[in-house]
mmCIF file of C-alpha atoms in Angstrom:
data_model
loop_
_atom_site.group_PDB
_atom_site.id
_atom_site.type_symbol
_atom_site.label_atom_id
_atom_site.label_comp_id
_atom_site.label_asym_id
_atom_site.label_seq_id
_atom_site.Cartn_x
_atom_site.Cartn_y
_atom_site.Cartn_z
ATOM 1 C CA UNK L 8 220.119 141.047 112.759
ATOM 2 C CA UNK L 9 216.931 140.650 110.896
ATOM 3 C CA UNK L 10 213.539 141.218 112.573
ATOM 4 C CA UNK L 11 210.671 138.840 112.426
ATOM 5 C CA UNK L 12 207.721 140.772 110.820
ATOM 6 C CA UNK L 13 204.367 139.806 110.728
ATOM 7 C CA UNK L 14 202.040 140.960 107.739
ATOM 8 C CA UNK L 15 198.466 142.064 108.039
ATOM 9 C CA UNK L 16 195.271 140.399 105.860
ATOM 10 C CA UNK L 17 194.967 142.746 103.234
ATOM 11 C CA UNK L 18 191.711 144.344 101.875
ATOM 12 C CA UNK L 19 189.987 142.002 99.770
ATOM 13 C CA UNK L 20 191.667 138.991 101.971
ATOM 14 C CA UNK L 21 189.462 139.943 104.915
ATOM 15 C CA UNK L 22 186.155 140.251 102.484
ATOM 16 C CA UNK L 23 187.081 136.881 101.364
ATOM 17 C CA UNK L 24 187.289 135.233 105.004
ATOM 18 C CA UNK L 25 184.304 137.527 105.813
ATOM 19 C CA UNK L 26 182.210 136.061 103.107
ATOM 20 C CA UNK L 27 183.357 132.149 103.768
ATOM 21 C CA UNK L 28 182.213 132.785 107.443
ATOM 22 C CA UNK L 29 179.137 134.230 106.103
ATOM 23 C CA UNK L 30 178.384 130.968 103.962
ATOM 24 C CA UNK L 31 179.223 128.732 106.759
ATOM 25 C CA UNK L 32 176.780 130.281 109.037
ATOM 26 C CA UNK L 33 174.544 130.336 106.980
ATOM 27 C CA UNK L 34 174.462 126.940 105.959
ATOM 28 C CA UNK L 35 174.696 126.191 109.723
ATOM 29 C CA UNK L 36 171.845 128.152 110.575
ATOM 30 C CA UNK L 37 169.887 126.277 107.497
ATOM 31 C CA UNK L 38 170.670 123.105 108.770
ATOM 32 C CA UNK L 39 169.791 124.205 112.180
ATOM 33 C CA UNK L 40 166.415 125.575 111.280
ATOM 34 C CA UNK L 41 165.584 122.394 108.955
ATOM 35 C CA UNK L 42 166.898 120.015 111.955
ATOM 36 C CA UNK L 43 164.343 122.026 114.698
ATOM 37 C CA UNK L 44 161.562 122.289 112.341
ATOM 38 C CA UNK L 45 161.611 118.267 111.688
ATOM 39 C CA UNK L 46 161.854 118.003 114.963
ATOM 40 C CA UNK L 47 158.913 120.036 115.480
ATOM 41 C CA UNK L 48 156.764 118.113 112.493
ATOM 42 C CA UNK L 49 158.014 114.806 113.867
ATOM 43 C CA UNK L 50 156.641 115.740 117.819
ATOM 44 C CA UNK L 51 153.568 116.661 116.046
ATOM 45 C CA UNK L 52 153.141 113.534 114.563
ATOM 46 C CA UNK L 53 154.060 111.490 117.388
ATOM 47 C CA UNK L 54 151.402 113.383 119.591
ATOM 48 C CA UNK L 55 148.899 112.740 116.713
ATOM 49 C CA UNK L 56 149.592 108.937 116.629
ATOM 50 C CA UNK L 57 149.358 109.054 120.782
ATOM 51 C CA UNK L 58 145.936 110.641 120.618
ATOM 52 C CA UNK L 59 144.872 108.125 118.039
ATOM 53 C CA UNK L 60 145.824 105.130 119.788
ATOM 54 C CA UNK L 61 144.100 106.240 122.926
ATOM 55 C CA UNK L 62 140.785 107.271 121.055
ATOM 56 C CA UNK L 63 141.120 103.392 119.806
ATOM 57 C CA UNK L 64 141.662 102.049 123.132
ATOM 58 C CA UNK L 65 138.023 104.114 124.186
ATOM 59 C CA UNK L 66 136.367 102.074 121.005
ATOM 60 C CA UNK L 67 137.713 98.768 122.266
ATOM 61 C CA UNK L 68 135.824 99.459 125.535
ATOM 62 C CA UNK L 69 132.402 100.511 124.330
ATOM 63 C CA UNK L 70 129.719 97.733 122.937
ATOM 64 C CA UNK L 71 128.951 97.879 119.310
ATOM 65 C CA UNK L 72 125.709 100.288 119.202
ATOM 66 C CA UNK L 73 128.165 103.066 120.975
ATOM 67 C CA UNK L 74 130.991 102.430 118.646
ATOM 68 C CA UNK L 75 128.597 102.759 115.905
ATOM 69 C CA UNK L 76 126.900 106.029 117.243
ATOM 70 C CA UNK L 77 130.300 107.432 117.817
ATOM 71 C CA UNK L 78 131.800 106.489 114.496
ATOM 72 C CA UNK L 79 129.447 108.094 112.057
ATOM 73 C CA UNK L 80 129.996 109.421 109.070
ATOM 74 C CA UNK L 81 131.608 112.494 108.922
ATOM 75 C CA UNK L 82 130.967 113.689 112.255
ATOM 76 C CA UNK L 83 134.357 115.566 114.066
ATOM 77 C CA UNK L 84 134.864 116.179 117.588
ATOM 78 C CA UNK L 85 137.567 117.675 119.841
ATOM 79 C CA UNK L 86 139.419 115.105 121.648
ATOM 80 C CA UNK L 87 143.119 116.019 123.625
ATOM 81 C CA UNK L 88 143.305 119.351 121.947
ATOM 82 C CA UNK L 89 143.572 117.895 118.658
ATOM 83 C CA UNK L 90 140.250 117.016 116.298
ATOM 84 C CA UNK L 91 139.481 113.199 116.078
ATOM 85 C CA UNK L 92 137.099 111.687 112.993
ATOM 86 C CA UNK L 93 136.123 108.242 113.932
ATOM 87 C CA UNK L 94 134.553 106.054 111.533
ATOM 88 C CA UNK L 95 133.014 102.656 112.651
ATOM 89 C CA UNK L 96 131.973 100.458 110.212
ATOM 90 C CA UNK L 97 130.544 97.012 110.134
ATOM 91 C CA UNK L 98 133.238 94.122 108.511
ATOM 92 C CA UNK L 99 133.245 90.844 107.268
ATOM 93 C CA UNK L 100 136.473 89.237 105.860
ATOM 94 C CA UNK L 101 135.098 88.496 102.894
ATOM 95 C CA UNK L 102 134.767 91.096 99.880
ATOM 96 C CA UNK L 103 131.493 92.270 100.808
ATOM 97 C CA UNK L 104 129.366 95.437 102.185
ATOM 98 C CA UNK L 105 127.874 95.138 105.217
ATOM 99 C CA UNK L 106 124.796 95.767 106.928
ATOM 100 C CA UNK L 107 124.684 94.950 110.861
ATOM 101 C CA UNK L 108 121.141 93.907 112.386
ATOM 102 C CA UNK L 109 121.049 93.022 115.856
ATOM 103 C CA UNK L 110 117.990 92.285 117.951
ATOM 104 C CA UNK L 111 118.670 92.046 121.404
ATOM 105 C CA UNK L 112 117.232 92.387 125.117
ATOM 106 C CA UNK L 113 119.299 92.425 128.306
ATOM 107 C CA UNK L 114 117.811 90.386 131.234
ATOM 108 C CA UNK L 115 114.400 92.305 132.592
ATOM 109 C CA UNK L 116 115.130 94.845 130.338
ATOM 110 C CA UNK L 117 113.206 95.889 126.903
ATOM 111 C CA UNK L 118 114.278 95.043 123.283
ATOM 112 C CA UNK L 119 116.536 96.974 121.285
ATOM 113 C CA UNK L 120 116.734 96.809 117.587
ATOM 114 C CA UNK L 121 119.068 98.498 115.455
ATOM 115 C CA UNK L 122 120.618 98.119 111.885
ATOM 116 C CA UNK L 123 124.174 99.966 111.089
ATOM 117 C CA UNK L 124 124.654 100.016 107.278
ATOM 118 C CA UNK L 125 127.577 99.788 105.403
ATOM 119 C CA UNK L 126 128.754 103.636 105.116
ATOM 120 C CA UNK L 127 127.473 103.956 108.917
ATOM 121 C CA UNK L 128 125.761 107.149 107.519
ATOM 122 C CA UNK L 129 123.518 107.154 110.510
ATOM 123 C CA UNK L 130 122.422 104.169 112.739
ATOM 124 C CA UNK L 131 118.409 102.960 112.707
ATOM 125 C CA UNK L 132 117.394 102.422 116.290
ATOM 126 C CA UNK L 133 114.401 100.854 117.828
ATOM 127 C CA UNK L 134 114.192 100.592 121.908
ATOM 128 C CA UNK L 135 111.287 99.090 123.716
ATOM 129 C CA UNK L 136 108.339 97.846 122.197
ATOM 130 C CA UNK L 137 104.757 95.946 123.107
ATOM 131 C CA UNK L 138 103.791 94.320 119.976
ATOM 132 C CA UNK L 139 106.121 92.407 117.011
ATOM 133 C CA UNK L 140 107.836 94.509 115.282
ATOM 134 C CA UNK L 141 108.471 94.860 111.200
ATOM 135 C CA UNK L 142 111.292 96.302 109.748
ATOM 136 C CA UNK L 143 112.217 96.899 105.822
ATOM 137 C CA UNK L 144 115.687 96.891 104.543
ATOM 138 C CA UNK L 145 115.464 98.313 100.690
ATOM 139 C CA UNK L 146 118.289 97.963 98.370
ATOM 140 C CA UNK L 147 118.129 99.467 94.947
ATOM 141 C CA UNK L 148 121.148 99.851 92.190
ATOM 142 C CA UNK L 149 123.585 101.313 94.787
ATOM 143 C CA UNK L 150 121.216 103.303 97.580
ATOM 144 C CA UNK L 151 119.801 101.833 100.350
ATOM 145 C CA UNK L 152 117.082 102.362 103.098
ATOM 146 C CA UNK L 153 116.229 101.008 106.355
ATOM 147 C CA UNK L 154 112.582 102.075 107.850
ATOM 148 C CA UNK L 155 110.380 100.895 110.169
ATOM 149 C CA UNK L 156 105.897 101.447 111.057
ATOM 150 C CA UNK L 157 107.432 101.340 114.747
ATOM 151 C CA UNK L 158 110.224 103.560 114.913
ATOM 152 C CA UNK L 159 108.962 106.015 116.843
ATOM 153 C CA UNK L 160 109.463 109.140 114.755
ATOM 154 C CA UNK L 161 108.903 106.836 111.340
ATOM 155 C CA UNK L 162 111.905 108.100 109.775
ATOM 156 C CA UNK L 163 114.545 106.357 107.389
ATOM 157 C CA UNK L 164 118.445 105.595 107.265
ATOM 158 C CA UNK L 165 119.423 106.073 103.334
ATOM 159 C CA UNK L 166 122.426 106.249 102.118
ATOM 160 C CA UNK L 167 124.568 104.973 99.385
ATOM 161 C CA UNK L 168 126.785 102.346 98.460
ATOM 162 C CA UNK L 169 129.809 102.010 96.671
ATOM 163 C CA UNK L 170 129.544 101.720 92.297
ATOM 164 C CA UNK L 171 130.917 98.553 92.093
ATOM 165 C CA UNK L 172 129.725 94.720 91.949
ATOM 166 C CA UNK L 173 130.701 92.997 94.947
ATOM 167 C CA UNK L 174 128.263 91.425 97.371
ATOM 168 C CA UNK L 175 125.902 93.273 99.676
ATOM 169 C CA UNK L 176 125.476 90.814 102.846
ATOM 170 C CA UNK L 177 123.161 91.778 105.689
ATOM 171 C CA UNK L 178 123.759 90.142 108.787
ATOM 172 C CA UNK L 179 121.387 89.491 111.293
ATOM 173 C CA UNK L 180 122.404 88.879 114.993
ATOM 174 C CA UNK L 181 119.264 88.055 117.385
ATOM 175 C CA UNK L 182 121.145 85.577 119.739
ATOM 176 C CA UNK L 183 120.915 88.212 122.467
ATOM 177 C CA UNK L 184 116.898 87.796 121.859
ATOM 178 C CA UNK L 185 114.725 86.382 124.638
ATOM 179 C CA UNK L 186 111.517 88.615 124.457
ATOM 180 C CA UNK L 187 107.952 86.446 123.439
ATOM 181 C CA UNK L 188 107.344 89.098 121.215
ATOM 182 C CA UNK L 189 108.354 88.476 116.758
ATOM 183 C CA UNK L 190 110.453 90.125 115.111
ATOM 184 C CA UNK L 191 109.893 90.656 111.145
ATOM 185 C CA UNK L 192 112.590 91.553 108.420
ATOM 186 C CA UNK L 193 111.628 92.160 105.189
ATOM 187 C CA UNK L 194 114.767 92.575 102.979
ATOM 188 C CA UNK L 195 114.448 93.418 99.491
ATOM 189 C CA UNK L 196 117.124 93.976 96.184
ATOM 190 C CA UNK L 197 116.903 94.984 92.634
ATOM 191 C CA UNK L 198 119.984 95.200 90.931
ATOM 192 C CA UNK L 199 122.544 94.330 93.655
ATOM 193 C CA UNK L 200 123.726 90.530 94.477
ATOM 194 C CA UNK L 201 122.461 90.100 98.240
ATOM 195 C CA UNK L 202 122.772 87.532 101.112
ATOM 196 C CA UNK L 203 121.322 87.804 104.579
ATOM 197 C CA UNK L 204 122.584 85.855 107.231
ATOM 198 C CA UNK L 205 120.701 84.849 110.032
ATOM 199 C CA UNK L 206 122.125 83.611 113.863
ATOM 200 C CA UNK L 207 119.559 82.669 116.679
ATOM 201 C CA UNK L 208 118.985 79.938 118.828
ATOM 202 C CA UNK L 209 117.051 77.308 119.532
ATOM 203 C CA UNK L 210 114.590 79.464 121.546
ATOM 204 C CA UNK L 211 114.039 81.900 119.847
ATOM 205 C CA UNK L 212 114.227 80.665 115.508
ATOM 206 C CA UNK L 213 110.535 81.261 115.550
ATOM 207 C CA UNK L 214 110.247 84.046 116.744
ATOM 208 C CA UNK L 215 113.010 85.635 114.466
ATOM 209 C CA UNK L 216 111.818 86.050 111.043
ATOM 210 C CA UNK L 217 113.428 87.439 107.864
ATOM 211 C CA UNK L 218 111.778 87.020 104.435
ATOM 212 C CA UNK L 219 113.490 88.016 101.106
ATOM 213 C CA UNK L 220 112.795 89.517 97.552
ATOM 214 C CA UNK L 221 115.759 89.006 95.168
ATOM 215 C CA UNK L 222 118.269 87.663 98.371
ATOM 216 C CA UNK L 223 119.273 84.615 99.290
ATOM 217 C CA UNK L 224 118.303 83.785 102.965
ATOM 218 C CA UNK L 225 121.154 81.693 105.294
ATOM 219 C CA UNK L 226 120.180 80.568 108.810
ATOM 220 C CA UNK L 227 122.318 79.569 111.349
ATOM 221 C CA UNK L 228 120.693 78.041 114.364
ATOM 222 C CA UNK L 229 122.314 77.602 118.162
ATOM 223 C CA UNK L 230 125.080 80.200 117.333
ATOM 224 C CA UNK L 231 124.664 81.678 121.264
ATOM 225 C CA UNK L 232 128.226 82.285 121.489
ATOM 226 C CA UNK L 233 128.092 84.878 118.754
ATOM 227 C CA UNK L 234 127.034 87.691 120.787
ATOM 228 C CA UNK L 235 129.803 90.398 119.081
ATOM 229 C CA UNK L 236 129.681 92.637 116.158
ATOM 230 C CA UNK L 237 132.878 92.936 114.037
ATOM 231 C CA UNK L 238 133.712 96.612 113.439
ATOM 232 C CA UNK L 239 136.302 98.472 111.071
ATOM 233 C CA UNK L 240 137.326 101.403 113.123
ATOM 234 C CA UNK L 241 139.665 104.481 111.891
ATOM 235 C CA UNK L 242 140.644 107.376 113.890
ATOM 236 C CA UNK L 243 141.715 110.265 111.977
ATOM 237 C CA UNK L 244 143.828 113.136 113.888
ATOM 238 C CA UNK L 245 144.036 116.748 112.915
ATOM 239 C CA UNK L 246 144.763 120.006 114.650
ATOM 240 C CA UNK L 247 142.176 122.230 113.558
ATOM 241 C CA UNK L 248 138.758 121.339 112.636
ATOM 242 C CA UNK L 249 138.951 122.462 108.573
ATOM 243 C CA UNK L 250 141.911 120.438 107.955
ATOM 244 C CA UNK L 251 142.207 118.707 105.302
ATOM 245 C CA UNK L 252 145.045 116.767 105.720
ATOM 246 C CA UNK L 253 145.189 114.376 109.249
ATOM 247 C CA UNK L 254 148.146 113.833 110.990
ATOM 248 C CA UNK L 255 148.041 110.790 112.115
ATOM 249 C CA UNK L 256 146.086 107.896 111.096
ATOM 250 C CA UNK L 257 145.019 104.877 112.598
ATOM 251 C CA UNK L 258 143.094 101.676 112.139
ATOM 252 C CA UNK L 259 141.730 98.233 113.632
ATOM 253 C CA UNK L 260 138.939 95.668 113.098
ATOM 254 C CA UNK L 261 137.335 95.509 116.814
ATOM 255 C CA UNK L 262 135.096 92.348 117.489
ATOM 256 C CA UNK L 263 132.430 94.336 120.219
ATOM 257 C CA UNK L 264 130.014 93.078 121.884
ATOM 258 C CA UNK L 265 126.555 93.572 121.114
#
């Protein structure tokens, strides 16, 4: 009777097995680690997005001046463990830069006056005042500056804008405006096309007053309802505050009121 036998792996059949298993974990493990760390990059980005939504929803909820103030240029902050840049911007539709003038008073309450230029480098602010008040709005080539006799510390908003040709429009919002006292704006351009844009009411036209060197002047009477500012906003997420690169990016045009 013959015996069933049963033959061993030889030498170099066991390296061979021993080096497939080796590539097949290997592989596995590659996978593995590639699968975890998108995983990893995609939760990141997710959280980033989540933090950026909510620092919009906070902009939706403020009035115009705070959006402003909190959107300047350039300015970082720590928000939810992660860094947030918010940049708030004034907006028109049309293909334009934008300055935003609004004039304003809040029932027994003093005036406030402030101007947000295009860039939002910084945001000129006037609150409370006796007399009329002047203000100068300077536009140049491509720089800009907004300064006022009484502005209590005297000092100017400049900045720059953009190299290109398209339409510099400063709007003017005093429709918020019930104070006896006038309000002059002196607006001037060399070099740059420029429109201002006027909105008052009936009570108030005359005491509202915007003069012009090199800009057309547009006045729009009775416009009550147009107590908002329209606002780009963008929130940029990071997670350190040198990074160059943001996670997550979002952005919204916000109509806030003034």
């Amino acid at each position: 009777m013959k015996l069933n036998t049963t033959k061993g792996l030889t030498f170099v059949e066991i390296l061979v097995a021993t080096a497939i298993i080796a590539l097949v974990a290997e592989m596995l493990l590659t996978v593995f680690g590639f699968s975890f760390k998108h995983n990893r990059e995609a939760e990141a980005t997710l959280e980033a997005t989540f933090i950026a939504q909510r620092k919009m929803e906070m902009l939706q909820g403020m009035d115009a001046l705070s959006a402003y103030n909190e959107g300047r240029k350039g300015i970082r902050q720590k928000f939810m463990e992660k860094y947030v840049e918010v940049t708030c911007r004034p907006y028109l539709p049309d293909d334009c830069h934008v300055f935003d003038v609004v004039v304003k008073n809040e029932e027994g309450r003093d005036g406030i006056l402030y101007a947000a230029p295009p860039d939002n480098a910084d945001v000129f602010l006037i609150e409370g005042w006796t007399d009329d008040i002047f203000l100068e709005i300077s536009i140049f080539g491509n720089r800009y500056e907004i300064i006022s006799p009484d502005s209590p510390d005297k000092k100017a908003v400049t900045g720059w804008l953009p190299g290109d040709t398209e339409k510099v429009v400063v709007m003017i919002n005093g429709v918020e405006y019930s104070l006896d006292k006038g309000i002059l704006i002196d607006i001037s351009s060399a070099g740059r096309d420029v429109e201002a844009r006027v909105y008052d009411t009936n009570n108030n036209s005359s005491l509202i007053n915007v003069e012009g060197t090199g800009v057309i002047v547009k006045r729009y009477t009775n416009y009550s309802y147009r107590d908002y500012s329209t606002v780009r906003a963008q929130v940029k997420v990071f997670d350190t505050q040198d990074d160059a690169r943001p996670k997550a990016v979002f952005e919204s045009i916000l109509q806030l009121k003034n």
